[in-house]
XYZ file of C-alpha atoms in Angstrom:
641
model
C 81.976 74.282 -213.384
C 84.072 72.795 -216.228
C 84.141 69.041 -214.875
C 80.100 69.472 -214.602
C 80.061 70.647 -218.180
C 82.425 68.107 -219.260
C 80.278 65.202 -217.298
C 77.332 66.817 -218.736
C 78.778 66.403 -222.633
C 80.154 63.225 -221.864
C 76.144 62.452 -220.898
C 74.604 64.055 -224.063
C 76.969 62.097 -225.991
C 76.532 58.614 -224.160
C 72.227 59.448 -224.978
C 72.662 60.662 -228.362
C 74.989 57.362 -229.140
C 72.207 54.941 -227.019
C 69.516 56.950 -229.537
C 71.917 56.308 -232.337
C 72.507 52.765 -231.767
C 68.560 52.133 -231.041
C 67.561 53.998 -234.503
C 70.757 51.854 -236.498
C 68.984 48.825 -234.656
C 66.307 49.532 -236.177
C 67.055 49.792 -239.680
C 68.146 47.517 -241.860
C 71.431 46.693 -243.492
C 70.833 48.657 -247.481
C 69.920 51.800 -244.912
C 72.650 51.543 -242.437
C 75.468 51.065 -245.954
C 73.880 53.965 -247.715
C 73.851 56.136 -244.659
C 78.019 55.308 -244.382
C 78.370 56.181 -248.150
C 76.742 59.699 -247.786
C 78.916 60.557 -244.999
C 82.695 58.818 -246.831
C 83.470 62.243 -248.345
C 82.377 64.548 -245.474
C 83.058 62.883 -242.142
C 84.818 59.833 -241.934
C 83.883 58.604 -238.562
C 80.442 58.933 -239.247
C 80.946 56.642 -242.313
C 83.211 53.929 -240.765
C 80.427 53.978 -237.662
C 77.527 53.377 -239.998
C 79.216 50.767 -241.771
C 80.571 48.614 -239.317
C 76.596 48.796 -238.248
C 75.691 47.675 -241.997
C 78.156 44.849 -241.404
C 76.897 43.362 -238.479
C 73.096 44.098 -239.671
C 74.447 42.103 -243.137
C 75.526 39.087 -241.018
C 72.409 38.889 -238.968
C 70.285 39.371 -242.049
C 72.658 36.558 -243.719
C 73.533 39.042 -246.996
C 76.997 38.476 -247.618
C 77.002 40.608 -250.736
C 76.089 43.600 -247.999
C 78.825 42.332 -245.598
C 81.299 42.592 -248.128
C 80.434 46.035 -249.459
C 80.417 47.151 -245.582
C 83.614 45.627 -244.837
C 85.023 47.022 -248.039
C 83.937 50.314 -247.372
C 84.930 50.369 -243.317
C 88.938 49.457 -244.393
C 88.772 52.606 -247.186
C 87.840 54.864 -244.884
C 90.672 54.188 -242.397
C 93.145 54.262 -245.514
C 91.661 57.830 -246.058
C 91.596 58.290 -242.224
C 95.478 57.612 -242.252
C 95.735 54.157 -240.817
C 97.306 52.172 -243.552
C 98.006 48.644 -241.598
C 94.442 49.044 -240.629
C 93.246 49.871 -243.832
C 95.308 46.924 -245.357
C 93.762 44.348 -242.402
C 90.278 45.437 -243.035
C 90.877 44.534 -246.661
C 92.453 41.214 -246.248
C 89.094 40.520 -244.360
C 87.505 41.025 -247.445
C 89.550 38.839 -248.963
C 89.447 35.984 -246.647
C 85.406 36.382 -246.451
C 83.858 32.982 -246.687
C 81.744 33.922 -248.966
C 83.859 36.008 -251.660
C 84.813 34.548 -254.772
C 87.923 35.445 -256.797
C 85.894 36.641 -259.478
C 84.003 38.961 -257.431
C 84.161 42.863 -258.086
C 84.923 43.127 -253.875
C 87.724 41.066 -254.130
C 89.282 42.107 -257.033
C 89.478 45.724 -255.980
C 90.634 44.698 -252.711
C 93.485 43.437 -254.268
C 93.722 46.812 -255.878
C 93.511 48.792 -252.994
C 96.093 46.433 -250.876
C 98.308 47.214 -253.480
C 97.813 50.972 -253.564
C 98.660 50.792 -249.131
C 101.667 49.073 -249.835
C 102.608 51.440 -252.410
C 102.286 54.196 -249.818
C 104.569 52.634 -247.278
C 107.038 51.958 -249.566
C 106.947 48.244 -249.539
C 106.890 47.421 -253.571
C 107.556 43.687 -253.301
C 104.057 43.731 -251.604
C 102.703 46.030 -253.677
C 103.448 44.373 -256.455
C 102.289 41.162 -255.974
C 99.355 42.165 -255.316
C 98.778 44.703 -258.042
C 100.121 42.086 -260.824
C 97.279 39.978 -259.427
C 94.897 42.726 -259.387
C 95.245 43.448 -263.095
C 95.210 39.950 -264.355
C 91.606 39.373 -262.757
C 90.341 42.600 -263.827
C 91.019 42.485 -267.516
C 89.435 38.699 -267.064
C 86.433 39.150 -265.114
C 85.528 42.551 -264.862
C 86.639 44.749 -268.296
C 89.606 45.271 -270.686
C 89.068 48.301 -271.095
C 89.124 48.944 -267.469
C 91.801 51.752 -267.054
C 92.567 51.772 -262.631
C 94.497 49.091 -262.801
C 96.695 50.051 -265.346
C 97.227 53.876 -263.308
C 97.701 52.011 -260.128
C 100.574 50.038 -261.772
C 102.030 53.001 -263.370
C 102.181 54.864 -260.326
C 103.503 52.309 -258.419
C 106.199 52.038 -261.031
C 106.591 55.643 -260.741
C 107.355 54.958 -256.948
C 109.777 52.765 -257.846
C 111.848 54.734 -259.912
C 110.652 53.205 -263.222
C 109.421 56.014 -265.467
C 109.554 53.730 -268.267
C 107.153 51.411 -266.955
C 105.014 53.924 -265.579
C 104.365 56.006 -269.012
C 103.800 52.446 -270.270
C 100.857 51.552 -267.885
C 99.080 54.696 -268.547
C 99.203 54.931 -272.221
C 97.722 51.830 -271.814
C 94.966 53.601 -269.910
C 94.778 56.348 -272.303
C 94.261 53.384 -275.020
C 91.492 52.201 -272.956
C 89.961 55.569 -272.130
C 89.269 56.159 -275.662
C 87.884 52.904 -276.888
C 85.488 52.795 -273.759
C 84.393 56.723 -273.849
C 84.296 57.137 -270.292
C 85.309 60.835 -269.887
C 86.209 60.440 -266.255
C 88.996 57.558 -266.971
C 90.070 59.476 -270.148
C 91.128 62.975 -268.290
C 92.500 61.232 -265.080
C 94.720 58.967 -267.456
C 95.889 61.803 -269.838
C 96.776 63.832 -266.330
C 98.443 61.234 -264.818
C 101.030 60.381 -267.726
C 101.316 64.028 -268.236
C 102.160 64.521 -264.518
C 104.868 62.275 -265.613
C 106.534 64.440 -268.127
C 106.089 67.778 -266.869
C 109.518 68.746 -267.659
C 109.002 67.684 -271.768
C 105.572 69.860 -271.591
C 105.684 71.729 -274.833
C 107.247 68.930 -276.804
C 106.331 67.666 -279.612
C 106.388 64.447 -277.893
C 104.462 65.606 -275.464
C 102.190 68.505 -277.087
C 99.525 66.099 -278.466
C 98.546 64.575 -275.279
C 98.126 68.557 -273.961
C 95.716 69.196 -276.024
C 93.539 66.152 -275.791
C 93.688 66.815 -271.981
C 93.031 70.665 -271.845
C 90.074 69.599 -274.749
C 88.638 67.704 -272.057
C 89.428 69.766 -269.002
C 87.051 72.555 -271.304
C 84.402 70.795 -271.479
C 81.064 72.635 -270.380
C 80.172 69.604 -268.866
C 82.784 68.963 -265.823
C 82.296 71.278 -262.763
C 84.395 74.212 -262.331
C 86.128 72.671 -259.125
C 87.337 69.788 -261.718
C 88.936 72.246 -263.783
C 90.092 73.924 -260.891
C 91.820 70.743 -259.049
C 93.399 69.380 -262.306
C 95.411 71.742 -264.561
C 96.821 74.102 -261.479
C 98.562 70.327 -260.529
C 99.774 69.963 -263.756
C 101.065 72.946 -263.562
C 102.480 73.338 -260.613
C 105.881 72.036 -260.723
C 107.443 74.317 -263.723
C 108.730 77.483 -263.049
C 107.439 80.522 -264.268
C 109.588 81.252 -267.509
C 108.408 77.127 -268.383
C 104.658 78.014 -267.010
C 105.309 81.450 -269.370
C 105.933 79.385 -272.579
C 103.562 76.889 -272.315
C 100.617 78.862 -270.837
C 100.686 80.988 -273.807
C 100.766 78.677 -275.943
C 98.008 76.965 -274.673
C 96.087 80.068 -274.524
C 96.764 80.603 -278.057
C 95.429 76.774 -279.526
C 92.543 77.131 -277.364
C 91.557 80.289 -278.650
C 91.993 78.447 -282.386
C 89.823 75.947 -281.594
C 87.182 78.117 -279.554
C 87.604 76.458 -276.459
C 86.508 79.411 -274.572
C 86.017 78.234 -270.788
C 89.950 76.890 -271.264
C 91.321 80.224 -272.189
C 89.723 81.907 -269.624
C 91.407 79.430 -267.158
C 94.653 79.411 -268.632
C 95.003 83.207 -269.931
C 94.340 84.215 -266.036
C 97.486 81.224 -264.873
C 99.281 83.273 -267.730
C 98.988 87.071 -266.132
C 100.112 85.576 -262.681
C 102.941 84.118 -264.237
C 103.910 87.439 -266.091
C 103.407 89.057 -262.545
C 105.281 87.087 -260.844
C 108.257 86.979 -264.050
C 108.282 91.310 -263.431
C 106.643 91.629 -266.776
C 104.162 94.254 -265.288
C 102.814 95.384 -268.428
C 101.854 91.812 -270.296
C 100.491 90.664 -266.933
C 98.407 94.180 -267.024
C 97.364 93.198 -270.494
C 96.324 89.689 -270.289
C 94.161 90.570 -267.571
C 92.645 93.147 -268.865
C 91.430 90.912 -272.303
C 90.470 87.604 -269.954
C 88.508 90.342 -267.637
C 86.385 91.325 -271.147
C 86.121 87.937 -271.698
C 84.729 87.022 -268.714
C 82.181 89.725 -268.766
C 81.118 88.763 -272.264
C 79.995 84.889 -271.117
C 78.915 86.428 -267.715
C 81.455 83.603 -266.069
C 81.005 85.155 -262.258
C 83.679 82.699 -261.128
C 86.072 83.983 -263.843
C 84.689 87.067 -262.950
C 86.034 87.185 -259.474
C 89.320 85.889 -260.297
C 89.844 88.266 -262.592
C 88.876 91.141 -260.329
C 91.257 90.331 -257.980
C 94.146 89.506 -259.962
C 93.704 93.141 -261.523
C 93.548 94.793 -257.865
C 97.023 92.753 -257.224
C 98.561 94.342 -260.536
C 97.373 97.936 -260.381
C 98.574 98.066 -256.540
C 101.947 96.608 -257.244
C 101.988 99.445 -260.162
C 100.885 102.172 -257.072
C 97.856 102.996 -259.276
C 95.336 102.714 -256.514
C 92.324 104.321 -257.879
C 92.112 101.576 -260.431
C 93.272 98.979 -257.800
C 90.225 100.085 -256.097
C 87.894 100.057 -258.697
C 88.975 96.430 -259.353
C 89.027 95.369 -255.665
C 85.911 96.971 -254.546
C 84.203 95.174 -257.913
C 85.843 91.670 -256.645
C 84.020 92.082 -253.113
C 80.885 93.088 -254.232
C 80.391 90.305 -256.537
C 81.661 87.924 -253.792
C 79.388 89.165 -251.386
C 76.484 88.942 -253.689
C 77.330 85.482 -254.666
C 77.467 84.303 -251.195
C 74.059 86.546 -250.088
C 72.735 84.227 -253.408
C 73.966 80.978 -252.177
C 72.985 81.730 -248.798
C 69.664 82.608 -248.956
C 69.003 79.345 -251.508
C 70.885 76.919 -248.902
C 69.504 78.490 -245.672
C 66.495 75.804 -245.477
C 68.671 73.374 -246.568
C 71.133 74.286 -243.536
C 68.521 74.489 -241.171
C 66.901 71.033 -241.597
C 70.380 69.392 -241.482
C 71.700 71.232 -239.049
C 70.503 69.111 -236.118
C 71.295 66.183 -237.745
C 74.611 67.077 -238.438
C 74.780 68.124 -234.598
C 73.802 64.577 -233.115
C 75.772 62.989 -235.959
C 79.128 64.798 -234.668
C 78.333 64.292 -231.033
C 78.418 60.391 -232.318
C 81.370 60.702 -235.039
C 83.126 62.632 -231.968
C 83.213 59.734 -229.524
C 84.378 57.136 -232.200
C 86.875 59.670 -233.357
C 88.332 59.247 -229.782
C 87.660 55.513 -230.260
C 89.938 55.683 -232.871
C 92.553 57.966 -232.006
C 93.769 55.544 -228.989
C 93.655 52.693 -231.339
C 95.802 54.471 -233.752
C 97.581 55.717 -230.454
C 97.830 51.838 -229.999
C 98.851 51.015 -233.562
C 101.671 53.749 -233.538
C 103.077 52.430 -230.487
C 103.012 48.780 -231.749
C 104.489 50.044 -235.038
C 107.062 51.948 -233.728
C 108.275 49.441 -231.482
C 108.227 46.917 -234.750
C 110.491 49.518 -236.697
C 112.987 49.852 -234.049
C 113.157 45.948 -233.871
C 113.611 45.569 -237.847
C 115.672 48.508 -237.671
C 118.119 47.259 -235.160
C 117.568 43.715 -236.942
C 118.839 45.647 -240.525
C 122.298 47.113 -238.801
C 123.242 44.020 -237.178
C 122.771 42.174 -240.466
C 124.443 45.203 -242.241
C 127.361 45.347 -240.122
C 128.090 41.445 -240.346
C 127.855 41.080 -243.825
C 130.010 44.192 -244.616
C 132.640 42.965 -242.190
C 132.138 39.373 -244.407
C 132.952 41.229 -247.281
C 135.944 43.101 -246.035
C 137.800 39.903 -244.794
C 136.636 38.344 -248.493
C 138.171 41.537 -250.640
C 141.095 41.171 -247.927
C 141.959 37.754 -248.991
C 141.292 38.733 -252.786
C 143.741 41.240 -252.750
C 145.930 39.015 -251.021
C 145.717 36.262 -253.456
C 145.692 38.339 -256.282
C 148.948 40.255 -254.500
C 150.816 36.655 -254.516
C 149.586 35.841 -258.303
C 151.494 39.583 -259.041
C 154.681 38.552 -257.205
C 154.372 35.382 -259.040
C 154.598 37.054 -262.018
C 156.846 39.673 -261.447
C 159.590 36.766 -260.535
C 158.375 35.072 -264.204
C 159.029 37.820 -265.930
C 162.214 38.620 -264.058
C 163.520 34.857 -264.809
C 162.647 35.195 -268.710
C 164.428 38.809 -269.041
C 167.535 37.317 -267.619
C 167.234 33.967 -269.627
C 166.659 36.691 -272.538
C 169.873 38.678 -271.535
C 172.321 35.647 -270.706
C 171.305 33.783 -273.910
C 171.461 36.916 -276.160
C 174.891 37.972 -273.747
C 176.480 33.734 -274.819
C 175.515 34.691 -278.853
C 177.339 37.709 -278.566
C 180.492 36.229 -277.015
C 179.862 33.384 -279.618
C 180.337 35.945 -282.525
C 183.321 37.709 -280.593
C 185.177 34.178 -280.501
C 183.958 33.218 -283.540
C 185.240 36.561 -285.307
C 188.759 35.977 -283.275
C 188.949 33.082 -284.155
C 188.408 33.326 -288.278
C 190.171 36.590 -287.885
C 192.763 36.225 -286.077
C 193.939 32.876 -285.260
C 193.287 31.497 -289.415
C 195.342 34.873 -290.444
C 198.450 33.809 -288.578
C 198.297 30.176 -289.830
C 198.084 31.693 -292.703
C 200.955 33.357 -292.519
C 203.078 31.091 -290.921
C 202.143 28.481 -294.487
C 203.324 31.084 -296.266
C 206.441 31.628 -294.412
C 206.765 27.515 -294.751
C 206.894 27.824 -299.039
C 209.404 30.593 -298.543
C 211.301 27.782 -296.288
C 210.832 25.017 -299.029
C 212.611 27.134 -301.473
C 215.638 27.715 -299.548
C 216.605 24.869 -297.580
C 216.415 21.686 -299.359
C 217.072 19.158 -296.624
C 213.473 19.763 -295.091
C 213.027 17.479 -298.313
C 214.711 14.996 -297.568
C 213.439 14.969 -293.632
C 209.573 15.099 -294.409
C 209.119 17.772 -292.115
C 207.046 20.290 -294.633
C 204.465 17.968 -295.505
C 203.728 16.776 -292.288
C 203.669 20.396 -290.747
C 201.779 22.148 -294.137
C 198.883 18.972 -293.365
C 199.521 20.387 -289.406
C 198.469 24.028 -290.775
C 195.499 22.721 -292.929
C 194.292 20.432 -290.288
C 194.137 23.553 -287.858
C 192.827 26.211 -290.252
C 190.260 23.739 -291.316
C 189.384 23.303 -287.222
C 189.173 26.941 -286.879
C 186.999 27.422 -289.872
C 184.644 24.478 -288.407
C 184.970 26.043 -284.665
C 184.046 29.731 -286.382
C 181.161 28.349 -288.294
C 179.507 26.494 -284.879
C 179.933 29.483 -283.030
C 178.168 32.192 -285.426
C 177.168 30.309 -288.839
C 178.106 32.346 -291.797
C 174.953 31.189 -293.535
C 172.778 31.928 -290.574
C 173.377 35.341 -290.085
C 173.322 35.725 -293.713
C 171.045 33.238 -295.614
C 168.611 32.523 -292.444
C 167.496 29.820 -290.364
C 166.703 27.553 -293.622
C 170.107 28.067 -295.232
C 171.894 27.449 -292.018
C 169.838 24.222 -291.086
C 171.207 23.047 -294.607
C 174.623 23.499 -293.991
C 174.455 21.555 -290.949
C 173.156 18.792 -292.199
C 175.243 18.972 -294.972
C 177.791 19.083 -292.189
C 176.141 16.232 -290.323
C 176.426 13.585 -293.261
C 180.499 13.990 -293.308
C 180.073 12.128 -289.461
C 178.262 9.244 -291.572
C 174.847 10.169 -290.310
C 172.287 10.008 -293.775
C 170.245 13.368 -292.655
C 166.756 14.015 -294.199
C 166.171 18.046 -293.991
C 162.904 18.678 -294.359
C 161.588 22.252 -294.644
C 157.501 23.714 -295.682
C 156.978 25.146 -298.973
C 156.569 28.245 -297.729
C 158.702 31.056 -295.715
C 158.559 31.197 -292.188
C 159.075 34.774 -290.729
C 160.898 34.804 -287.625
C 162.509 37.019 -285.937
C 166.466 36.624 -285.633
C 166.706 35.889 -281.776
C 164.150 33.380 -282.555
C 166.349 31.956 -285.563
C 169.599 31.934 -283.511
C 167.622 30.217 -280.748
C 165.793 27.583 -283.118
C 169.407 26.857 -284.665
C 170.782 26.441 -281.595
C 168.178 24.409 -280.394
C 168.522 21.915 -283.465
C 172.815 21.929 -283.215
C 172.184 20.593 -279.677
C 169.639 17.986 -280.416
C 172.002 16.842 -283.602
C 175.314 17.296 -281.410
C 174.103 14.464 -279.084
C 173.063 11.950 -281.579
C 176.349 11.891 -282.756
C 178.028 11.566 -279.492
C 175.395 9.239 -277.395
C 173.111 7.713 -279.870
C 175.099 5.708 -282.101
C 172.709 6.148 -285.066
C 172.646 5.477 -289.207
C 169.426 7.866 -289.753
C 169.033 11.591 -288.968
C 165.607 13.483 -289.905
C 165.120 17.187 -288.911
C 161.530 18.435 -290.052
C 160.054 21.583 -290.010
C 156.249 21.970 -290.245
C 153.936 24.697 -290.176
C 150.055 24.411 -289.383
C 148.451 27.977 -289.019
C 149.899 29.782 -286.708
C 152.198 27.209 -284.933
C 155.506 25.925 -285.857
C 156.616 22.090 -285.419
C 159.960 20.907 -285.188
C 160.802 17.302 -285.174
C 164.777 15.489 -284.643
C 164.384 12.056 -284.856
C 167.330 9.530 -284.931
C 167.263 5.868 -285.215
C 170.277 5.667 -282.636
C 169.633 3.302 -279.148
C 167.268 5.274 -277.141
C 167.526 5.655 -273.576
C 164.758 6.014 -270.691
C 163.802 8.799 -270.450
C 162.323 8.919 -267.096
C 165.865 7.525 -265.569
C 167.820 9.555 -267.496
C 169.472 13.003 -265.717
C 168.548 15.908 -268.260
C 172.392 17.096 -268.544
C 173.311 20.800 -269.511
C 172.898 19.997 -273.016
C 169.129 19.489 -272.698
C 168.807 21.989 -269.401
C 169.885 24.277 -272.754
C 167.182 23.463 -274.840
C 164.875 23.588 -272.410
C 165.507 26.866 -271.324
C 165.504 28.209 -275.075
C 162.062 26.819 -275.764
C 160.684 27.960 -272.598
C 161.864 31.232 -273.743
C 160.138 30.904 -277.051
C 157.043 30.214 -275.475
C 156.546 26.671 -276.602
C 156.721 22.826 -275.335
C 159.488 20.105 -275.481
C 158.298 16.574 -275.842
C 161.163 13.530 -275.465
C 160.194 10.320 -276.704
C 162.519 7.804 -276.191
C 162.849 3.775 -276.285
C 165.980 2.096 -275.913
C 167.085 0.302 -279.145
C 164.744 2.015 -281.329
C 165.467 5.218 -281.160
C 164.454 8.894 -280.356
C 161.862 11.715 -281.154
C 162.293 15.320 -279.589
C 159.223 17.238 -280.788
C 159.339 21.121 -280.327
C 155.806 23.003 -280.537
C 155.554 27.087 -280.443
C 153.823 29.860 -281.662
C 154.474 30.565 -285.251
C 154.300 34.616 -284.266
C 157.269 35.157 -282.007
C 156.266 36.957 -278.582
C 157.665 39.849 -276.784
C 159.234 38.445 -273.852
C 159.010 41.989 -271.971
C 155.345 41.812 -272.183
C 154.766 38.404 -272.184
């Protein structure tokens, strides 16, 4: 019994699609497109049936404006069907239509609704380029003050994560809205940037934009649904304490600006809140007055709602008489309002209803048409996923390995530029302690020696006069003079070995006074010496002085042993923030390449290296050499250096 009635559907449905297709046959293609744009809001499959008719009745009639318009409406209804790669196909056919321009209206808001797919499946690059491209040609061929574009772009930025570039897009609608008056772009631009900032509603930022929207949700002109759909979205994600605040406030600058039909709407949102918030008694209240109001512009829809909001509050209260009174009113008036709308859309009903029959019977066998192609698509798509999915983690997977052996060798080389440095800095804190460890033992010997070795020659001269006085015949032998010149001759040694070992003037007069004493020092070995010194001080500090000094007695100590020279200059020169030193001899040179650096110059390398500055030797045998010293006028920390 059920395969016979199923065989005898399936017939009934195979005639009534024959009679279908023989009737579309017959008309032509402005009927078959007008019959798919009644049915694009109601039934789907109907539409997308009729107009891939009015598509292939445009090509046979040879009206490509028709094709395009059928094509264009075929791929929106299987976006709004729920088959987006279908939907974006059928609207690259538009685009690729021989006949389509780039300037036509079909083609630019294919672009536009391409862009919107790709916004849905979450592939921006795509949805970008094609919405960029979208917007260009509409402010150029269709209207600048054209406000879709600019919403499509701001929610696609809102996709993205970019609620700066979204508020941007659609205050640019806004802008538009108002300069082209169209009230239907103005109040879906002011609720889409204002679905942006629900969490600021009630700011001042925010507040102005609020009112310009609920000013147009109350107008008398927009349907009741309209009113309905819009502000209960732009409410809906606040809690109630935030839904509270701003509902009352709303309710109170509507009432100042006699926006009636508003308050009505928002003073009921208000009581549910309250409700819902446990404040019983201001719910109770605010009913109550929107319930009066309602009655006194004879709103029936208001009427209702208010009705059964105030059956809700009285039961929750246990007062059930009232609940009663309230509920029973609220199913009265419904019923009456339906009898009403009933009895004037019976007629109506009745000559459709046949239609509507045979129509379903049709829209019911494509709808199985297209539930194994999307069946189809799914598969197709789900398989391609799992490919670019598997594709992803493989390419994942080898470039994060790539980067861990990269970091690897980063740390390593940046591990061996550490050790490297650690050993630098261990080499210049013991240069820093040995030379500092050889100018203390300096001072030591040097003390001993003034100390303690002059004092006894000293003595032992005294001790010699004491001799002279009492035995004459040392007279006549010679022997005091030659030993008293001994004595001087030795005490004048020590002095001179006390003085290069810790200068007097050094540690007292500085590196200046010190530099003068050797040279004045110098010029007794037959040397003329040219000191040369800047006008101004130089602040160093006194390692640094005991290390320059030292660095200059060296230099000076083997011109007059190797160089055999008549000239001596020792310059000091300051530009900025470096310091130049210059000992130049006139002496016989030597090469300097050849020549073994001996422990002499090992020392004053060491001692600039420690100063942080360069040695330069310029030599040329028979004319002479030039040892230039260059470093850092501001002497460094060698324990952070």
């Amino acid at each position: 019994m059920n395969q016979n009635s199923t065989l005898t559907r399936l017939i009934g449905g195979l005639c009534l699609l024959v009679i279908y297709s023989q009737a579309a046959q017959g008309q032509d293609a402005m009927s078959l497109l007008r019959k798919a744009q009644q049915f694009r809001f109601s039934q789907i499959d109907s539409s997308s049936w009729y107009a891939t008719r009015a598509y292939d009745a445009a090509i046979d009639e040879g009206n490509d404006s028709l094709a395009v318009d059928a094509l264009f409406l075929e791929a929106w209804n299987r976006h709004r069907a729920g088959d987006l790669h279908g939907g974006i196909n059928g609207f690259k056919k538009v685009l690729e239509y021989p006949a389509v321009a780039e300037n036509d209206v079909g083609f630019i808001r294919a672009l536009g609704r391409i862009g919107v797919i790709y916004t849905d499946l979450g592939m921006f690059d795509s949805a970008m380029v094609y919405m960029l491209r979208y917007d260009a040609l509409v402010d150029e061929h269709i209207s600048n003050t054209n406000t879709e574009a600019k919403l499509q772009l701001g929610e696609l930025y809102r996709a993205m994560g970019r609620p700066d570039k979204s508020s941007e897009y659609k205050l640019e609608a806004i802008r538009r809205a108002r300069i082209s008056g169209r009230r239907v772009d103005h109040i879906m631009s002011l609720f889409y940037y204002l679905d942006d900032h629900l969490s600021k509603i009630g700011s001042a930022e925010i507040q102005p934009y609020l009112e310009e929207y609920l000013a147009l949700l109350d107008d008398n002109e927009w349907d009741e649904d309209v009113k309905r759909q819009h502000t209960p979205l732009l409410f809906g994600q606040l809690n109630d304490e935030e839904r509270v605040a701003l509902l009352e406030d709303a309710v109170d600058q509507n009432i100042a600006r006699g926006l009636s039909s508003g308050v009505l709407f928002l003073n009921r949102e208000l009581a549910k809140a309250q409700d819902r918030l446990g404040r019983k008694s201001d719910a109770l209240a605010t009913a109550i007055n929107g319930l009066q109001m309602a009655r006194e512009r004879r709103d029936m829809g208001h009427l209702l709602g208010y009705h059964h909001l105030l059956g809700s509050i009285y039961q929750d209260r246990q007062e059930y008489q009232q609940a009663l009174v309230h509920l029973g009113a609220y199913y009265h008036l419904r019923d009456s309002l339906k009898t009403v709308t009933i009895n004037r859309n019976l007629d109506s009903l009745n000559v459709k209803f046949e239609t509507a029959r045979k129509e379903k019977q049709i829209a019911d066998q494509s709808l199985e048409i297209q539930r194994k192609t999307n069946q189809r698509n799914l598969l197709l798509g789900g398989l391609a996923m799992a490919l670019w999915f598997g594709t992803f983690l493989v390419l994942y997977f080898w470039n994060r390995q790539r980067l861990t052996r990269k970091l690897a060798a980063q740390e390593a080389e940046i591990s061996q530029q550490r050790i490297a440095q650690l050993e630098q800095e261990k080499q210049l804190l013991a240069m820093h302690s040995m030379i500092e460890g050889q100018e203390a033992e300096r001072i030591r010997i040097a003390r001993d020696l003034h100390d303690g070795l002059g004092g006894l020659l000293g003595t032992v001269k005294a001790h010699f006069s004491v001799i002279q006085n009492e035995i004459h015949k040392l007279e006549s032998l010679n022997v005091y003079d030659e030993v008293d010149k001994l004595i001087d001759t030795a005490s004048a040694e020590v002095r001179r070995i006390s003085h290069n070992m810790a200068p007097h003037a050094l540690r007292f007069g500085g590196l200046k006074d010190a530099l003068h004493d050797l040279s004045v020092q110098l010029r007794t070995h037959g040397l003329a010496v040219t000191f040369e010194w800047p006008g101004d001080d130089i602040e160093l500090e006194q390692s640094s002085e005991v290390m320059l000094y030292r660095i200059v007695q060296e230099l000076t100590n083997n011109v007059i042993k190797y160089a055999q020279a008549s000239q001596l200059l020792i310059q000091f020169n300051r530009v900025e923030d470096e310091l130049s030193i210059i000992v130049e001899d006139n002496g016989r040179g030597f090469d300097v390449e050849q020549a073994s650096m001996g422990l002499g110059l090992k020392s004053v390398e060491s001692r600039v290296t420690f100063l942080h500055g360069s040695l330069d030797i310029d030599s040329v045998e028979g004319e002479g050499t030039t040892v230039t010293i260059q470093m850092p006028l501001r002497p460094v920390n060698p324990d952070t250096a």
